[in-house]
Short mmCIF file of C-alpha atoms in Angstrom, two decimals:
data_model
loop_
_atom_site.label_atom_id
_atom_site.label_comp_id
_atom_site.label_asym_id
_atom_site.label_seq_id
_atom_site.Cartn_x
_atom_site.Cartn_y
_atom_site.Cartn_z
CA MET A 470 20.83 -9.54 -72.40
CA ASN A 471 22.33 -8.26 -75.64
CA ILE A 472 19.80 -6.50 -77.86
CA GLU A 473 22.60 -5.64 -80.36
CA HIS A 474 22.60 -9.13 -81.95
CA THR A 475 18.81 -9.23 -82.09
CA ASN A 476 16.86 -8.20 -85.16
CA SER A 477 13.54 -9.85 -84.33
CA VAL A 478 11.36 -9.70 -81.22
CA TYR A 479 8.48 -12.16 -80.73
CA PHE A 480 5.87 -11.27 -78.08
CA ILE A 481 3.70 -13.97 -76.45
CA GLY A 482 0.66 -12.00 -75.26
CA ILE A 483 1.34 -9.16 -77.70
CA GLY A 484 -2.13 -7.62 -77.26
CA GLY A 485 -1.57 -6.69 -73.62
CA ILE A 486 -1.41 -2.98 -72.88
CA GLY A 487 2.26 -3.04 -71.83
CA MET A 488 3.35 -5.64 -74.39
CA SER A 489 1.79 -3.83 -77.35
CA ALA A 490 3.54 -0.57 -76.38
CA LEU A 491 6.91 -2.36 -76.32
CA ALA A 492 6.07 -4.00 -79.64
CA ARG A 493 5.46 -0.57 -81.19
CA TYR A 494 8.69 0.76 -79.69
CA PHE A 495 10.70 -1.99 -81.39
CA VAL A 496 8.83 -1.45 -84.68
CA ALA A 497 9.93 2.21 -84.44
CA LYS A 498 13.53 1.06 -83.87
CA GLY A 499 13.43 -1.03 -87.06
CA PHE A 500 13.14 -4.58 -85.62
CA ASN A 501 11.05 -7.43 -87.05
CA VAL A 502 8.14 -7.72 -84.61
CA GLY A 503 5.54 -10.45 -84.33
CA GLY A 504 3.58 -12.37 -81.75
CA TYR A 505 0.66 -14.35 -80.40
CA ASP A 506 -2.40 -13.33 -78.45
CA LYS A 507 -5.55 -15.15 -77.39
CA THR A 508 -7.97 -12.54 -78.76
CA LYS A 509 -8.10 -9.95 -81.53
CA THR A 510 -8.57 -6.39 -80.20
CA ASP A 511 -8.16 -2.76 -81.26
CA LEU A 512 -4.56 -2.95 -79.97
CA THR A 513 -3.70 -5.98 -82.12
CA ASP A 514 -5.41 -4.34 -85.12
CA THR A 515 -3.19 -1.26 -84.66
CA LEU A 516 -0.08 -3.45 -84.54
CA GLU A 517 -1.12 -5.39 -87.66
CA ASP A 518 -1.61 -2.06 -89.46
CA LEU A 519 2.08 -1.37 -88.69
CA GLY A 520 3.08 -4.65 -90.37
CA VAL A 521 3.36 -6.77 -87.21
CA SER A 522 2.69 -10.47 -87.82
CA ILE A 523 0.12 -11.70 -85.23
CA HIS A 524 -1.88 -14.92 -84.90
CA PHE A 525 -4.49 -16.01 -82.35
CA ASP A 526 -4.02 -19.79 -82.01
CA ASP A 527 -1.35 -21.23 -79.73
CA ASP A 528 0.29 -23.18 -82.52
CA VAL A 529 4.01 -23.26 -83.38
CA THR A 530 3.25 -23.84 -87.08
CA HIS A 531 1.71 -20.33 -87.25
CA ILE A 532 4.93 -18.59 -86.20
CA ASP A 533 6.47 -16.59 -89.06
CA ASN A 534 9.89 -17.95 -90.20
CA ARG A 535 11.57 -14.63 -89.32
CA PHE A 536 11.17 -15.56 -85.64
CA LEU A 537 12.53 -19.12 -85.79
CA ASP A 538 16.26 -18.31 -85.58
CA ALA A 539 17.41 -18.59 -81.96
CA GLU A 540 20.52 -16.49 -82.72
CA THR A 541 18.64 -13.36 -83.83
CA THR A 542 15.22 -13.62 -82.11
CA LEU A 543 14.37 -12.43 -78.62
CA VAL A 544 11.17 -13.92 -77.15
CA VAL A 545 9.19 -11.87 -74.63
CA TYR A 546 6.22 -13.12 -72.58
CA THR A 547 3.81 -11.73 -70.04
CA PRO A 548 3.18 -13.38 -66.61
CA ALA A 549 -0.47 -13.90 -67.66
CA ILE A 550 0.65 -16.64 -70.12
CA PRO A 551 0.11 -20.15 -68.66
CA LYS A 552 3.11 -22.44 -68.14
CA SER A 553 1.50 -24.97 -70.49
CA HIS A 554 1.61 -22.58 -73.47
CA SER A 555 3.02 -24.61 -76.38
CA GLU A 556 4.75 -21.71 -78.19
CA LEU A 557 6.45 -20.58 -74.98
CA ASN A 558 7.64 -24.14 -74.31
CA TYR A 559 8.85 -24.52 -77.91
CA PHE A 560 11.06 -21.43 -77.62
CA ARG A 561 12.39 -22.52 -74.24
CA SER A 562 13.25 -26.03 -75.34
CA ASN A 563 15.01 -24.76 -78.48
CA GLN A 564 17.47 -22.49 -76.64
CA PHE A 565 15.88 -19.16 -77.59
CA LYS A 566 16.52 -16.20 -75.31
CA VAL A 567 13.16 -16.01 -73.45
CA ILE A 568 12.46 -13.17 -71.01
CA LYS A 569 9.55 -11.53 -69.20
CA ARG A 570 8.19 -8.21 -70.43
CA SER A 571 9.52 -6.53 -67.26
CA GLU A 572 13.09 -7.67 -68.05
CA LEU A 573 12.92 -6.15 -71.53
CA LEU A 574 11.55 -2.91 -70.12
CA GLY A 575 14.34 -3.00 -67.53
CA GLU A 576 16.94 -3.24 -70.30
CA VAL A 577 15.35 -0.28 -72.14
CA THR A 578 15.45 1.80 -68.91
CA ARG A 579 19.14 1.00 -68.37
CA GLN A 580 20.01 2.41 -71.79
CA THR A 581 18.00 5.66 -71.42
CA PHE A 582 17.32 8.48 -68.93
CA CYS A 583 14.32 6.91 -67.20
CA LEU A 584 11.47 8.43 -65.18
CA ALA A 585 9.48 5.65 -63.47
CA VAL A 586 6.07 5.90 -61.80
CA ALA A 587 5.31 3.37 -59.04
CA GLY A 588 2.35 3.01 -56.69
CA THR A 589 -0.70 0.83 -56.14
CA HIS A 590 -2.96 3.51 -57.70
CA GLY A 591 -2.44 6.37 -60.10
CA LYS A 592 0.37 4.89 -62.21
CA THR A 593 -1.29 5.06 -65.60
CA THR A 594 -2.70 8.57 -65.26
CA THR A 595 0.54 9.92 -63.77
CA THR A 596 2.68 8.26 -66.46
CA SER A 597 0.49 9.65 -69.23
CA ILE A 598 0.55 13.19 -67.76
CA LEU A 599 4.34 13.01 -67.36
CA GLY A 600 4.86 11.66 -70.88
CA HIS A 601 2.57 14.36 -72.29
CA LEU A 602 4.39 17.15 -70.42
CA LEU A 603 7.82 15.96 -71.63
CA ASN A 604 6.51 15.54 -75.18
CA VAL A 605 4.93 19.02 -75.25
CA CYS A 606 8.27 20.42 -74.03
CA ASN A 607 9.91 18.58 -76.97
CA VAL A 608 12.00 16.16 -74.92
CA GLU A 609 13.12 13.15 -77.02
CA VAL A 610 10.90 10.81 -75.01
CA THR A 611 9.22 7.44 -75.31
CA ALA A 612 6.44 6.95 -72.75
CA PHE A 613 5.10 3.41 -72.18
CA LEU A 614 1.54 3.76 -70.87
CA GLY A 615 -0.67 1.21 -69.11
CA GLY A 616 -3.74 2.65 -70.82
CA ILE A 617 -4.84 4.47 -73.95
CA SER A 618 -4.04 8.19 -73.81
CA GLU A 619 -6.90 10.40 -75.02
CA ASN A 620 -4.37 12.91 -76.40
CA TYR A 621 -2.54 10.36 -78.58
CA ASN A 622 -5.18 7.60 -78.90
CA SER A 623 -2.33 5.26 -78.04
CA ASN A 624 -0.53 3.48 -75.22
CA LEU A 625 2.79 4.85 -76.50
CA ILE A 626 4.08 8.41 -76.83
CA LEU A 627 7.03 8.32 -79.23
CA ASN A 628 9.11 11.46 -79.77
CA GLY A 629 12.62 9.96 -79.62
CA THR A 630 14.46 7.30 -77.61
CA GLU A 631 16.81 9.25 -75.30
CA VAL A 632 14.36 9.49 -72.36
CA THR A 633 11.81 6.90 -71.23
CA VAL A 634 8.76 7.24 -69.01
CA VAL A 635 7.54 3.91 -67.62
CA GLU A 636 5.03 2.47 -65.21
CA ALA A 637 6.81 0.60 -62.44
CA ASP A 638 4.41 -2.26 -61.78
CA GLU A 639 4.48 -3.88 -58.34
CA PHE A 640 2.46 -6.88 -59.57
CA ASP A 641 4.75 -9.93 -59.55
CA ARG A 642 7.52 -7.56 -58.26
CA SER A 643 8.32 -6.83 -61.90
CA PHE A 644 9.36 -3.23 -61.13
CA LEU A 645 12.54 -4.55 -59.52
CA THR A 646 14.00 -5.04 -63.02
CA LEU A 647 13.94 -1.26 -63.69
CA SER A 648 16.82 1.24 -63.41
CA PRO A 649 15.21 4.70 -63.14
CA ASP A 650 16.98 8.07 -62.84
CA PHE A 651 13.86 9.66 -61.32
CA ALA A 652 11.15 7.59 -59.63
CA CYS A 653 7.99 8.37 -57.71
CA ILE A 654 5.75 6.34 -55.41
CA THR A 655 2.12 7.52 -55.48
CA SER A 656 0.60 5.06 -52.97
CA MET A 657 1.31 1.83 -51.11
CA ASP A 658 -2.13 0.47 -50.22
CA ALA A 659 -2.40 -3.28 -49.79
CA ASP A 660 -3.12 -4.99 -53.13
CA HIS A 661 -2.03 -8.11 -55.06
CA LEU A 662 -2.09 -10.08 -51.81
CA ASP A 663 -2.46 -13.23 -53.94
CA ILE A 664 1.20 -12.54 -54.89
CA TYR A 665 2.58 -10.92 -51.73
CA GLY A 666 0.80 -12.78 -48.91
CA ASP A 667 0.55 -9.72 -46.66
CA ALA A 668 0.88 -5.94 -46.80
CA SER A 669 4.30 -5.78 -45.11
CA GLU A 670 5.83 -7.74 -48.01
CA LEU A 671 4.31 -5.22 -50.42
CA VAL A 672 5.89 -2.33 -48.48
CA LYS A 673 9.25 -4.13 -48.53
CA SER A 674 9.06 -4.48 -52.31
CA PHE A 675 8.55 -0.68 -52.64
CA GLU A 676 11.62 -0.17 -50.42
CA ASP A 677 13.56 -2.53 -52.69
CA PHE A 678 12.33 -0.56 -55.71
CA SER A 679 13.57 2.71 -54.19
CA LYS A 680 17.07 1.19 -54.11
CA LYS A 681 16.98 0.55 -57.88
CA ILE A 682 17.39 4.26 -58.67
CA LYS A 683 20.63 5.05 -60.52
CA PRO A 684 23.40 6.93 -58.64
CA ASN A 685 22.54 10.66 -58.24
CA GLY A 686 18.92 9.87 -59.07
CA LYS A 687 15.87 11.25 -57.25
CA LEU A 688 12.94 9.61 -55.45
CA PHE A 689 9.62 11.43 -55.03
CA VAL A 690 7.04 10.13 -52.52
CA LYS A 691 3.49 11.05 -51.62
CA ASN A 692 3.59 12.86 -48.28
CA GLY A 693 2.88 10.40 -45.44
CA LEU A 694 4.37 7.27 -47.01
CA PRO A 695 7.02 5.49 -44.89
CA ILE A 696 9.85 5.96 -47.41
CA LYS A 697 12.17 8.98 -47.54
CA GLY A 698 12.28 11.18 -50.63
CA ILE A 699 11.19 14.50 -52.12
CA THR A 700 7.60 14.83 -50.85
CA TYR A 701 4.49 16.00 -52.63
CA GLY A 702 0.94 16.64 -51.43
CA ILE A 703 -2.18 18.78 -51.62
CA GLU A 704 -2.47 21.91 -49.46
CA ASP A 705 0.20 20.70 -47.01
CA ASP A 706 3.85 21.29 -46.09
CA SER A 707 5.37 18.97 -48.72
CA ASP A 708 8.38 19.93 -50.85
CA TYR A 709 5.94 20.21 -53.75
CA SER A 710 2.39 21.20 -52.78
CA VAL A 711 -0.79 22.27 -54.57
CA LYS A 712 -2.07 25.61 -53.24
CA ASN A 713 -5.02 27.97 -53.85
CA ILE A 714 -7.33 25.39 -55.49
CA LYS A 715 -10.40 26.68 -57.33
CA ILE A 716 -12.90 24.79 -59.51
CA ILE A 717 -13.79 26.83 -62.61
CA ASN A 718 -16.09 25.33 -65.28
CA GLY A 719 -15.38 21.78 -64.09
CA SER A 720 -11.58 22.22 -64.11
CA TYR A 721 -9.08 22.74 -61.29
CA VAL A 722 -7.11 25.99 -61.29
CA PHE A 723 -4.23 26.04 -58.79
CA ASP A 724 -0.67 27.07 -57.92
CA VAL A 725 2.29 24.83 -57.08
CA LYS A 726 4.72 25.56 -54.25
CA THR A 727 8.16 24.14 -55.09
CA PRO A 728 11.16 24.05 -52.71
CA ASN A 729 12.21 27.49 -53.98
CA ALA A 730 9.30 29.17 -55.84
CA LEU A 731 5.53 29.50 -56.26
CA LEU A 732 4.46 28.53 -59.80
CA GLU A 733 1.10 30.10 -60.49
CA ASN A 734 -2.02 29.45 -62.51
CA PHE A 735 -2.06 25.84 -63.64
CA LYS A 736 -5.27 24.43 -65.15
CA PHE A 737 -6.18 20.73 -65.09
CA SER A 738 -9.40 19.18 -66.35
CA LEU A 739 -9.56 15.73 -64.72
CA PRO A 740 -11.96 15.60 -61.74
CA GLY A 741 -10.93 14.27 -58.34
CA ARG A 742 -8.27 15.07 -55.75
CA HIS A 743 -6.50 11.84 -56.67
CA ASN A 744 -6.03 13.13 -60.22
CA LEU A 745 -4.86 16.50 -58.92
CA SER A 746 -2.24 14.60 -56.90
CA ASN A 747 -1.19 12.70 -60.05
CA ALA A 748 -0.83 16.00 -61.94
CA LEU A 749 1.29 17.42 -59.12
CA ILE A 750 3.84 14.60 -59.09
CA ALA A 751 4.15 14.76 -62.89
CA LEU A 752 4.80 18.50 -62.58
CA ALA A 753 7.30 17.98 -59.74
CA MET A 754 9.33 15.45 -61.76
CA SER A 755 9.20 17.73 -64.83
CA VAL A 756 10.40 20.75 -62.81
CA GLU A 757 13.28 18.72 -61.34
CA TYR A 758 14.14 17.55 -64.86
CA GLY A 759 14.47 21.24 -65.77
CA LEU A 760 11.40 22.03 -67.86
CA PRO A 761 10.06 25.63 -67.87
CA HIS A 762 6.87 26.68 -66.06
CA PRO A 763 5.08 28.34 -69.05
CA GLN A 764 5.41 25.24 -71.25
CA LEU A 765 4.39 22.94 -68.37
CA ALA A 766 1.28 25.05 -67.69
CA LYS A 767 0.33 24.91 -71.36
CA GLY A 768 0.97 21.16 -71.50
CA LEU A 769 -1.09 20.40 -68.40
CA ALA A 770 -4.04 22.49 -69.64
CA SER A 771 -4.06 20.45 -72.89
CA TYR A 772 -4.02 17.05 -71.13
CA LYS A 773 -7.20 15.05 -71.88
CA GLY A 774 -6.85 11.91 -69.79
CA VAL A 775 -6.67 8.14 -70.26
CA LYS A 776 -9.44 5.92 -71.59
CA ARG A 777 -11.34 4.19 -68.74
CA ARG A 778 -9.95 6.67 -66.17
CA PHE A 779 -12.96 8.85 -65.29
CA THR A 780 -13.90 8.94 -68.98
CA TYR A 781 -17.06 10.86 -69.88
CA HIS A 782 -19.27 9.07 -72.44
CA VAL A 783 -22.45 11.12 -72.00
CA LYS A 784 -22.33 14.64 -70.60
CA THR A 785 -25.58 16.60 -70.87
CA ASP A 786 -27.54 18.77 -68.43
CA ASN A 787 -29.81 15.81 -67.58
CA LEU A 788 -27.46 12.85 -67.75
CA VAL A 789 -23.79 12.11 -67.13
CA TYR A 790 -22.25 8.70 -67.89
CA ILE A 791 -18.68 8.06 -66.68
CA ASP A 792 -16.58 4.90 -67.02
CA ASP A 793 -13.58 4.17 -64.77
CA TYR A 794 -11.09 1.32 -64.28
CA ALA A 795 -11.33 1.49 -60.45
CA HIS A 796 -10.94 -2.04 -59.04
CA HIS A 797 -9.64 -1.46 -55.49
CA PRO A 798 -11.63 0.10 -52.60
CA GLU A 799 -9.34 3.15 -52.43
CA GLU A 800 -9.82 3.75 -56.16
CA ILE A 801 -13.59 3.52 -55.75
CA ASN A 802 -13.37 6.05 -52.89
CA ALA A 803 -11.40 8.37 -55.18
CA VAL A 804 -14.00 8.08 -57.95
CA HIS A 805 -16.76 8.74 -55.41
CA GLN A 806 -14.98 11.87 -54.11
CA ALA A 807 -14.57 13.15 -57.69
CA VAL A 808 -18.22 12.57 -58.59
CA ARG A 809 -19.53 14.23 -55.43
CA GLU A 810 -17.21 17.22 -55.89
CA MET A 811 -18.39 17.75 -59.48
CA TYR A 812 -22.07 16.74 -59.04
CA PRO A 813 -22.93 17.41 -55.38
CA ASP A 814 -26.73 17.27 -55.73
CA LYS A 815 -27.19 14.49 -58.28
CA LYS A 816 -28.37 10.90 -57.83
CA VAL A 817 -25.42 8.58 -58.60
CA LEU A 818 -25.76 4.95 -59.76
CA ALA A 819 -22.57 2.84 -59.61
CA VAL A 820 -22.29 -0.39 -61.62
CA PHE A 821 -19.35 -2.42 -60.31
CA GLN A 822 -17.75 -5.58 -61.68
CA PRO A 823 -15.42 -7.07 -59.03
CA HIS A 824 -12.03 -8.16 -60.47
CA LEU A 825 -10.45 -11.40 -59.13
CA PHE A 826 -11.91 -13.74 -56.51
CA SER A 827 -8.85 -13.27 -54.29
CA ARG A 828 -9.05 -9.45 -54.30
CA THR A 829 -12.80 -9.60 -53.59
CA GLN A 830 -12.14 -11.94 -50.65
CA ASP A 831 -9.19 -9.89 -49.29
CA PHE A 832 -11.06 -6.55 -49.39
CA ALA A 833 -14.72 -7.56 -49.11
CA ASN A 834 -15.50 -5.26 -46.18
CA GLU A 835 -13.61 -2.35 -47.72
CA PHE A 836 -15.39 -2.86 -51.06
CA ALA A 837 -18.74 -2.91 -49.26
CA GLU A 838 -17.90 0.32 -47.43
CA SER A 839 -16.73 2.17 -50.55
CA LEU A 840 -19.71 1.02 -52.66
CA SER A 841 -22.23 1.89 -49.91
CA GLN A 842 -21.48 5.60 -50.49
CA PHE A 843 -23.30 5.70 -53.84
CA ASP A 844 -27.06 6.28 -54.05
CA THR A 845 -27.64 3.01 -55.93
CA VAL A 846 -25.31 0.03 -56.51
CA PHE A 847 -25.52 -2.67 -59.19
CA LEU A 848 -23.10 -5.60 -58.90
CA LEU A 849 -22.07 -7.78 -61.83
CA ASP A 850 -20.56 -11.25 -61.39
CA ILE A 851 -16.87 -11.38 -60.39
CA TYR A 852 -14.48 -11.24 -63.35
CA PRO A 853 -12.07 -14.17 -62.77
CA ALA A 854 -9.13 -12.99 -64.96
CA ARG A 855 -6.29 -15.39 -64.08
CA GLU A 856 -8.08 -17.22 -61.24
CA LEU A 857 -10.28 -20.20 -60.46
CA PRO A 858 -13.36 -19.58 -58.25
CA ILE A 859 -13.00 -19.51 -54.45
CA ASP A 860 -15.76 -21.34 -52.61
CA GLY A 861 -18.26 -18.91 -51.07
CA VAL A 862 -16.73 -15.82 -52.69
CA ASN A 863 -19.18 -14.36 -55.18
CA SER A 864 -21.07 -11.15 -55.91
CA GLU A 865 -24.08 -12.22 -53.87
CA TRP A 866 -21.81 -12.62 -50.81
CA LEU A 867 -20.35 -9.15 -51.43
CA LEU A 868 -23.81 -7.63 -52.00
CA ASP A 869 -24.93 -8.82 -48.55
CA LYS A 870 -22.15 -6.74 -46.98
CA ILE A 871 -23.14 -3.48 -48.72
CA GLU A 872 -25.14 -1.25 -46.40
CA ASN A 873 -27.40 0.37 -48.95
CA LYS A 874 -31.04 -0.47 -49.52
CA ASN A 875 -30.75 0.43 -53.22
CA LYS A 876 -28.58 -2.48 -54.33
CA LYS A 877 -28.97 -5.51 -56.56
CA LEU A 878 -27.19 -8.11 -58.65
CA VAL A 879 -27.54 -7.56 -62.38
CA GLN A 880 -26.60 -9.81 -65.29
CA LYS A 881 -24.76 -8.17 -68.19
CA SER A 882 -27.61 -9.08 -70.56
CA GLU A 883 -30.07 -7.05 -68.42
CA LEU A 884 -27.74 -4.18 -67.60
CA ILE A 885 -28.89 -1.47 -70.03
CA GLU A 886 -32.58 -1.88 -69.15
CA ALA A 887 -31.75 -1.93 -65.42
CA ILE A 888 -29.73 1.31 -65.73
CA LYS A 889 -32.49 3.05 -67.71
CA SER A 890 -35.13 2.05 -65.15
CA GLU A 891 -33.19 3.80 -62.33
CA ASN A 892 -33.41 7.31 -63.85
CA ALA A 893 -30.12 8.29 -62.20
CA SER A 894 -28.61 11.65 -63.23
CA VAL A 895 -25.05 10.26 -62.98
CA VAL A 896 -24.22 6.70 -64.08
CA LEU A 897 -20.81 5.14 -63.33
CA THR A 898 -19.40 1.86 -64.60
CA ILE A 899 -16.35 0.75 -62.61
CA GLY A 900 -14.05 -2.27 -62.68
CA ALA A 901 -10.99 -3.73 -64.42
CA GLY A 902 -12.62 -6.73 -66.12
CA ASP A 903 -14.60 -6.92 -69.35
CA ILE A 904 -17.09 -4.31 -68.14
CA GLY A 905 -15.13 -1.99 -70.44
CA GLU A 906 -16.59 -3.93 -73.39
CA GLU A 907 -20.11 -2.95 -72.29
CA VAL A 908 -19.41 0.80 -72.34
CA LYS A 909 -20.27 1.43 -75.98
CA HIS A 910 -23.59 -0.48 -75.63
CA ILE A 911 -24.52 1.40 -72.45
CA LYS A 912 -23.62 4.72 -74.09
CA LYS A 913 -25.81 3.89 -77.09
CA GLY A 914 -28.70 2.75 -74.85
CA LEU A 915 -28.54 5.89 -72.70
CA SER A 916 -28.16 8.20 -75.70
CA LEU A 917 -31.28 6.72 -77.31
CA ALA A 918 -33.19 7.05 -74.04
CA SER A 919 -32.25 10.69 -73.34
#
């Protein structure tokens, strides 16, 4: 791929979290940028404000003329786009250079010093912490985030183009296009079995990813994973380990043991041991990159989180409302641990929207076990995303498996009234589907009620 002869980039699925970040990167580099998406969102609005030409009908006649020259236009698409998409087929049949998003990101990583974050959980939070730390330390960095950073209100941190921080996504094996200098693996739990077939194939793809690191690069792995690298963990014998943890005013205060020093007195405000682990690996990569302890401590203390990752929407003495993207049993367990650590004596209501029929089928028993830990559970219908229904796999089937007498199916239209009638002190909404669209309505309903 030769980006030098390109002056225009057209994105099919431009509103996606990863696609829109790349679109903004190329706007910053002075390219013509345009694209298609199915729906108008805050992300597409932000792009249009930057002068990006976007339309929302799959129709070749709507494509701006600047993107119709096959010599100068690069076309980028996301795997979520169906094969029948008429614009995608037009570009292919007219000899345009057409590539997946992951290939474009791979090319960007080849041309920069790249720090990549892989793992079945924790990628977005870790990437945003790492990008924030490098930015605060004034590294000339671009960080591509899989979520909206609370610090920057954006899915892109842009402070220069010498260094990149990227999420290495195992979905569709797309992370195998990357060429990182530093990489970490946060977790390797079974997921995306609709793509991989079984867990051993998933593990193999992480091994393949570890071989993509540039010569003289470094691999960091969560202690206990079956891949060799610089280890990290909490209160253990890892190369990098969190020590002396205290909770003060809802924040973690801790020290970090490195291979040759003890770095003292870090403060981090995201609840949950999983988030503490994410902060640790971001610190470990930053230390190995050569950043100084005082600036890292200051940067970590100022980190605010990622939207839909344990995001507080109501936080009063009587009522707490938290929204989280958790859509895998291990992620739900992590959210549960965080809530119980912060609110040990409070009644907790969890509202869960399962994401994908295949994932619900693959992990039904594990979902039931993780959801049973909450005091009350509401289930919404399964969000299909890219899938057709699977016979017999629905929320009623999942509800039957949950061992908790305080459980019920709830329709979105009845959700606010159902939540209010529970009088729970802590309310959680969790899931990766369109439950995120309900958050502002729930917040308003709860705020009026309290």
